[in-house]
């Protein structure tokens, strides 16, 4: 599948908030925290039009049944459950919102990826650390954006696009962990 990277859309946070509100309303008390992570969470960063959410549960036991159109996907990543919800009404190219906005279901026009992790690992999750680091360092954000656009323009598929970003992501996550006095870990979870 061809990867599309769009310029930052200020509507992305509203899509994320709608998806978060829907999850919390459907599952009161299940998630101890839910946040918008990934490129669409970073103002000014070009991104694939996909909303990434990370949610913490008290204990990571059996995979919770989420419903709401989310499908559990076996990614092989340890200590996390990954759910994907495809684009809903109002979706355009690659799941992006059409000119009409979020569609009839309010935040469902864009695809959503939901990462469920344990509360014990929440504070040191690389996705959260990277989001925060790029938000504090505009030059790093811009460098990452240029790389994403180059990889997409070169016609990379999803796997090669992701692997093409790994070196730079690792450098930024290492810097973020260094700033916080945390041990360095690989960003490639297998």
Tab-separated table of C-alpha atoms in Angstrom:
chain	number	residue	atom	x	y	z
A	1	UNK	CA	0.000	0.000	0.000
A	2	UNK	CA	1.287	3.448	-0.896
A	3	UNK	CA	2.025	5.700	2.057
A	4	UNK	CA	0.657	9.248	2.029
A	5	UNK	CA	2.063	11.913	4.304
A	6	UNK	CA	-0.046	15.053	4.585
A	7	UNK	CA	0.828	18.454	5.985
A	8	UNK	CA	-0.233	18.884	9.613
A	9	UNK	CA	-3.983	19.274	9.981
A	10	UNK	CA	-5.139	21.238	13.056
A	11	UNK	CA	-8.301	19.082	13.062
A	12	UNK	CA	-6.333	15.956	14.027
A	13	UNK	CA	-6.438	16.637	17.793
A	14	UNK	CA	-10.249	16.941	17.634
A	15	UNK	CA	-10.449	13.553	15.896
A	16	UNK	CA	-8.276	12.100	18.648
A	17	UNK	CA	-10.350	13.665	21.421
A	18	UNK	CA	-13.549	12.283	19.878
A	19	UNK	CA	-12.058	8.788	19.725
A	20	UNK	CA	-10.804	9.079	23.318
A	21	UNK	CA	-14.197	10.255	24.561
A	22	UNK	CA	-15.918	7.387	22.747
A	23	UNK	CA	-13.544	4.820	24.296
A	24	UNK	CA	-13.949	6.249	27.803
A	25	UNK	CA	-17.746	6.392	27.505
A	26	UNK	CA	-17.929	2.804	26.263
A	27	UNK	CA	-15.497	1.466	28.885
A	28	UNK	CA	-15.734	3.545	32.072
A	29	UNK	CA	-12.907	2.672	34.423
A	30	UNK	CA	-11.049	0.353	32.031
A	31	UNK	CA	-8.367	2.833	31.004
A	32	UNK	CA	-6.390	4.675	33.656
A	33	UNK	CA	-5.054	7.060	30.972
A	34	UNK	CA	-5.578	7.629	27.242
A	35	UNK	CA	-3.502	10.022	25.152
A	36	UNK	CA	-3.053	11.064	21.539
A	37	UNK	CA	0.433	9.922	20.454
A	38	UNK	CA	2.113	9.578	17.081
A	39	UNK	CA	2.755	12.163	14.420
A	40	UNK	CA	-0.789	13.549	14.271
A	41	UNK	CA	-0.352	14.605	17.918
A	42	UNK	CA	2.566	16.939	17.153
A	43	UNK	CA	1.578	20.403	15.880
A	44	UNK	CA	3.378	21.267	12.661
A	45	UNK	CA	4.510	17.710	11.868
A	46	UNK	CA	3.479	16.175	8.532
A	47	UNK	CA	1.888	12.768	9.081
A	48	UNK	CA	-0.090	9.908	7.678
A	49	UNK	CA	-3.736	10.751	8.423
A	50	UNK	CA	-4.054	8.074	11.117
A	51	UNK	CA	-4.818	8.835	14.749
A	52	UNK	CA	-2.611	6.921	17.182
A	53	UNK	CA	-3.841	6.587	20.744
A	54	UNK	CA	-2.109	4.978	23.702
A	55	UNK	CA	-4.149	3.748	26.641
A	56	UNK	CA	-3.026	2.362	29.983
A	57	UNK	CA	-4.786	-0.366	31.912
A	58	UNK	CA	-4.021	-1.189	35.550
A	59	UNK	CA	-2.752	-4.669	34.652
A	60	UNK	CA	-2.057	-5.987	31.179
A	61	UNK	CA	-3.902	-9.299	31.366
A	62	UNK	CA	-6.126	-10.768	28.699
A	63	UNK	CA	-6.797	-8.485	25.737
A	64	UNK	CA	-9.851	-6.371	26.530
A	65	UNK	CA	-12.779	-6.525	24.129
A	66	UNK	CA	-12.975	-2.972	22.818
A	67	UNK	CA	-15.783	-3.154	20.253
A	68	UNK	CA	-16.601	0.178	18.568
A	69	UNK	CA	-15.159	-1.157	15.305
A	70	UNK	CA	-11.688	-1.857	16.745
A	71	UNK	CA	-10.047	-5.121	15.701
A	72	UNK	CA	-7.223	-6.692	17.710
A	73	UNK	CA	-4.132	-7.149	15.534
A	74	UNK	CA	-1.275	-9.499	16.406
A	75	UNK	CA	1.834	-7.373	15.892
A	76	UNK	CA	4.226	-9.511	17.895
A	77	UNK	CA	5.088	-6.481	20.044
A	78	UNK	CA	5.508	-7.566	23.663
A	79	UNK	CA	3.629	-6.021	26.565
A	80	UNK	CA	1.027	-4.278	24.436
A	81	UNK	CA	-2.216	-4.925	22.629
A	82	UNK	CA	-2.716	-3.202	19.310
A	83	UNK	CA	-6.155	-2.451	17.866
A	84	UNK	CA	-6.990	-0.944	14.501
A	85	UNK	CA	-10.204	0.778	13.496
A	86	UNK	CA	-10.594	1.590	9.843
A	87	UNK	CA	-11.824	4.951	8.606
A	88	UNK	CA	-15.511	5.632	9.043
A	89	UNK	CA	-17.934	7.907	7.214
A	90	UNK	CA	-16.430	10.956	5.590
A	91	UNK	CA	-13.063	9.322	4.855
A	92	UNK	CA	-11.066	10.308	1.842
A	93	UNK	CA	-7.716	9.115	0.442
A	94	UNK	CA	-5.904	6.692	2.752
A	95	UNK	CA	-8.506	7.272	5.459
A	96	UNK	CA	-8.094	11.018	5.541
A	97	UNK	CA	-11.073	13.190	6.338
A	98	UNK	CA	-13.040	14.479	3.425
A	99	UNK	CA	-13.816	18.135	2.985
A	100	UNK	CA	-16.982	17.524	4.992
A	101	UNK	CA	-14.909	16.960	8.122
A	102	UNK	CA	-15.252	14.204	10.685
A	103	UNK	CA	-18.275	12.536	9.175
A	104	UNK	CA	-21.514	11.510	10.781
A	105	UNK	CA	-19.883	9.731	13.690
A	106	UNK	CA	-17.714	12.659	14.836
A	107	UNK	CA	-14.018	11.429	15.034
A	108	UNK	CA	-14.502	8.300	13.008
A	109	UNK	CA	-13.555	9.732	9.629
A	110	UNK	CA	-9.898	8.851	10.241
A	111	UNK	CA	-8.468	5.422	11.001
A	112	UNK	CA	-7.430	4.941	14.625
A	113	UNK	CA	-4.637	2.789	16.032
A	114	UNK	CA	-5.012	2.021	19.727
A	115	UNK	CA	-2.019	0.797	21.727
A	116	UNK	CA	-3.007	-0.657	25.118
A	117	UNK	CA	-0.181	-0.960	27.646
A	118	UNK	CA	0.202	-1.408	31.388
A	119	UNK	CA	0.045	1.545	33.725
A	120	UNK	CA	3.409	0.440	35.174
A	121	UNK	CA	5.091	1.139	31.798
A	122	UNK	CA	3.117	4.310	30.977
A	123	UNK	CA	5.647	6.963	32.001
A	124	UNK	CA	8.495	5.436	29.976
A	125	UNK	CA	6.677	4.515	26.759
A	126	UNK	CA	8.768	5.553	23.761
A	127	UNK	CA	5.760	6.864	21.827
A	128	UNK	CA	4.931	9.328	24.592
A	129	UNK	CA	8.583	10.303	25.043
A	130	UNK	CA	9.036	10.906	21.300
A	131	UNK	CA	5.855	12.997	21.073
A	132	UNK	CA	6.960	15.162	23.979
A	133	UNK	CA	10.538	15.493	22.687
A	134	UNK	CA	9.443	16.569	19.201
A	135	UNK	CA	7.025	19.056	20.744
A	136	UNK	CA	9.909	20.644	22.693
A	137	UNK	CA	12.430	20.567	19.825
A	138	UNK	CA	11.089	22.157	16.611
A	139	UNK	CA	14.313	21.476	14.667
A	140	UNK	CA	14.023	17.760	15.438
A	141	UNK	CA	10.319	17.842	14.507
A	142	UNK	CA	11.146	19.457	11.171
A	143	UNK	CA	13.955	16.975	10.443
A	144	UNK	CA	11.579	14.101	11.168
A	145	UNK	CA	8.900	15.654	8.948
A	146	UNK	CA	11.304	15.991	6.027
A	147	UNK	CA	12.342	12.342	6.379
A	148	UNK	CA	8.715	11.184	6.455
A	149	UNK	CA	7.937	13.182	3.316
A	150	UNK	CA	11.016	11.833	1.479
A	151	UNK	CA	10.155	8.234	2.347
A	152	UNK	CA	6.534	8.663	1.259
A	153	UNK	CA	7.560	10.419	-1.981
A	154	UNK	CA	9.915	7.519	-2.761
A	155	UNK	CA	6.907	5.166	-2.815
A	156	UNK	CA	7.833	3.025	0.177
A	157	UNK	CA	5.304	0.503	1.447
A	158	UNK	CA	4.286	0.531	5.117
A	159	UNK	CA	7.069	-1.730	6.379
A	160	UNK	CA	9.929	-0.062	4.497
A	161	UNK	CA	8.528	3.388	5.418
A	162	UNK	CA	8.540	2.424	9.110
A	163	UNK	CA	12.000	0.863	8.949
A	164	UNK	CA	13.295	3.920	7.087
A	165	UNK	CA	12.313	6.114	10.043
A	166	UNK	CA	13.736	3.864	12.746
A	167	UNK	CA	17.279	5.272	12.909
A	168	UNK	CA	16.106	8.851	13.345
A	169	UNK	CA	13.376	7.858	15.796
A	170	UNK	CA	15.965	5.920	17.816
A	171	UNK	CA	18.232	8.984	17.954
A	172	UNK	CA	15.380	11.205	19.166
A	173	UNK	CA	14.093	8.680	21.710
A	174	UNK	CA	17.643	8.228	23.034
A	175	UNK	CA	17.900	12.009	23.449
A	176	UNK	CA	14.494	12.138	25.173
A	177	UNK	CA	15.452	9.330	27.545
A	178	UNK	CA	18.806	11.006	28.236
A	179	UNK	CA	17.017	14.266	29.123
A	180	UNK	CA	14.894	12.367	31.659
A	181	UNK	CA	17.716	10.198	33.045
A	182	UNK	CA	16.138	7.002	31.671
A	183	UNK	CA	18.041	4.017	30.315
A	184	UNK	CA	18.174	3.750	26.547
A	185	UNK	CA	16.088	1.001	24.960
A	186	UNK	CA	15.447	-0.084	21.390
A	187	UNK	CA	12.462	1.529	19.709
A	188	UNK	CA	11.969	-1.569	17.579
A	189	UNK	CA	9.753	-3.840	19.669
A	190	UNK	CA	9.902	-7.452	18.470
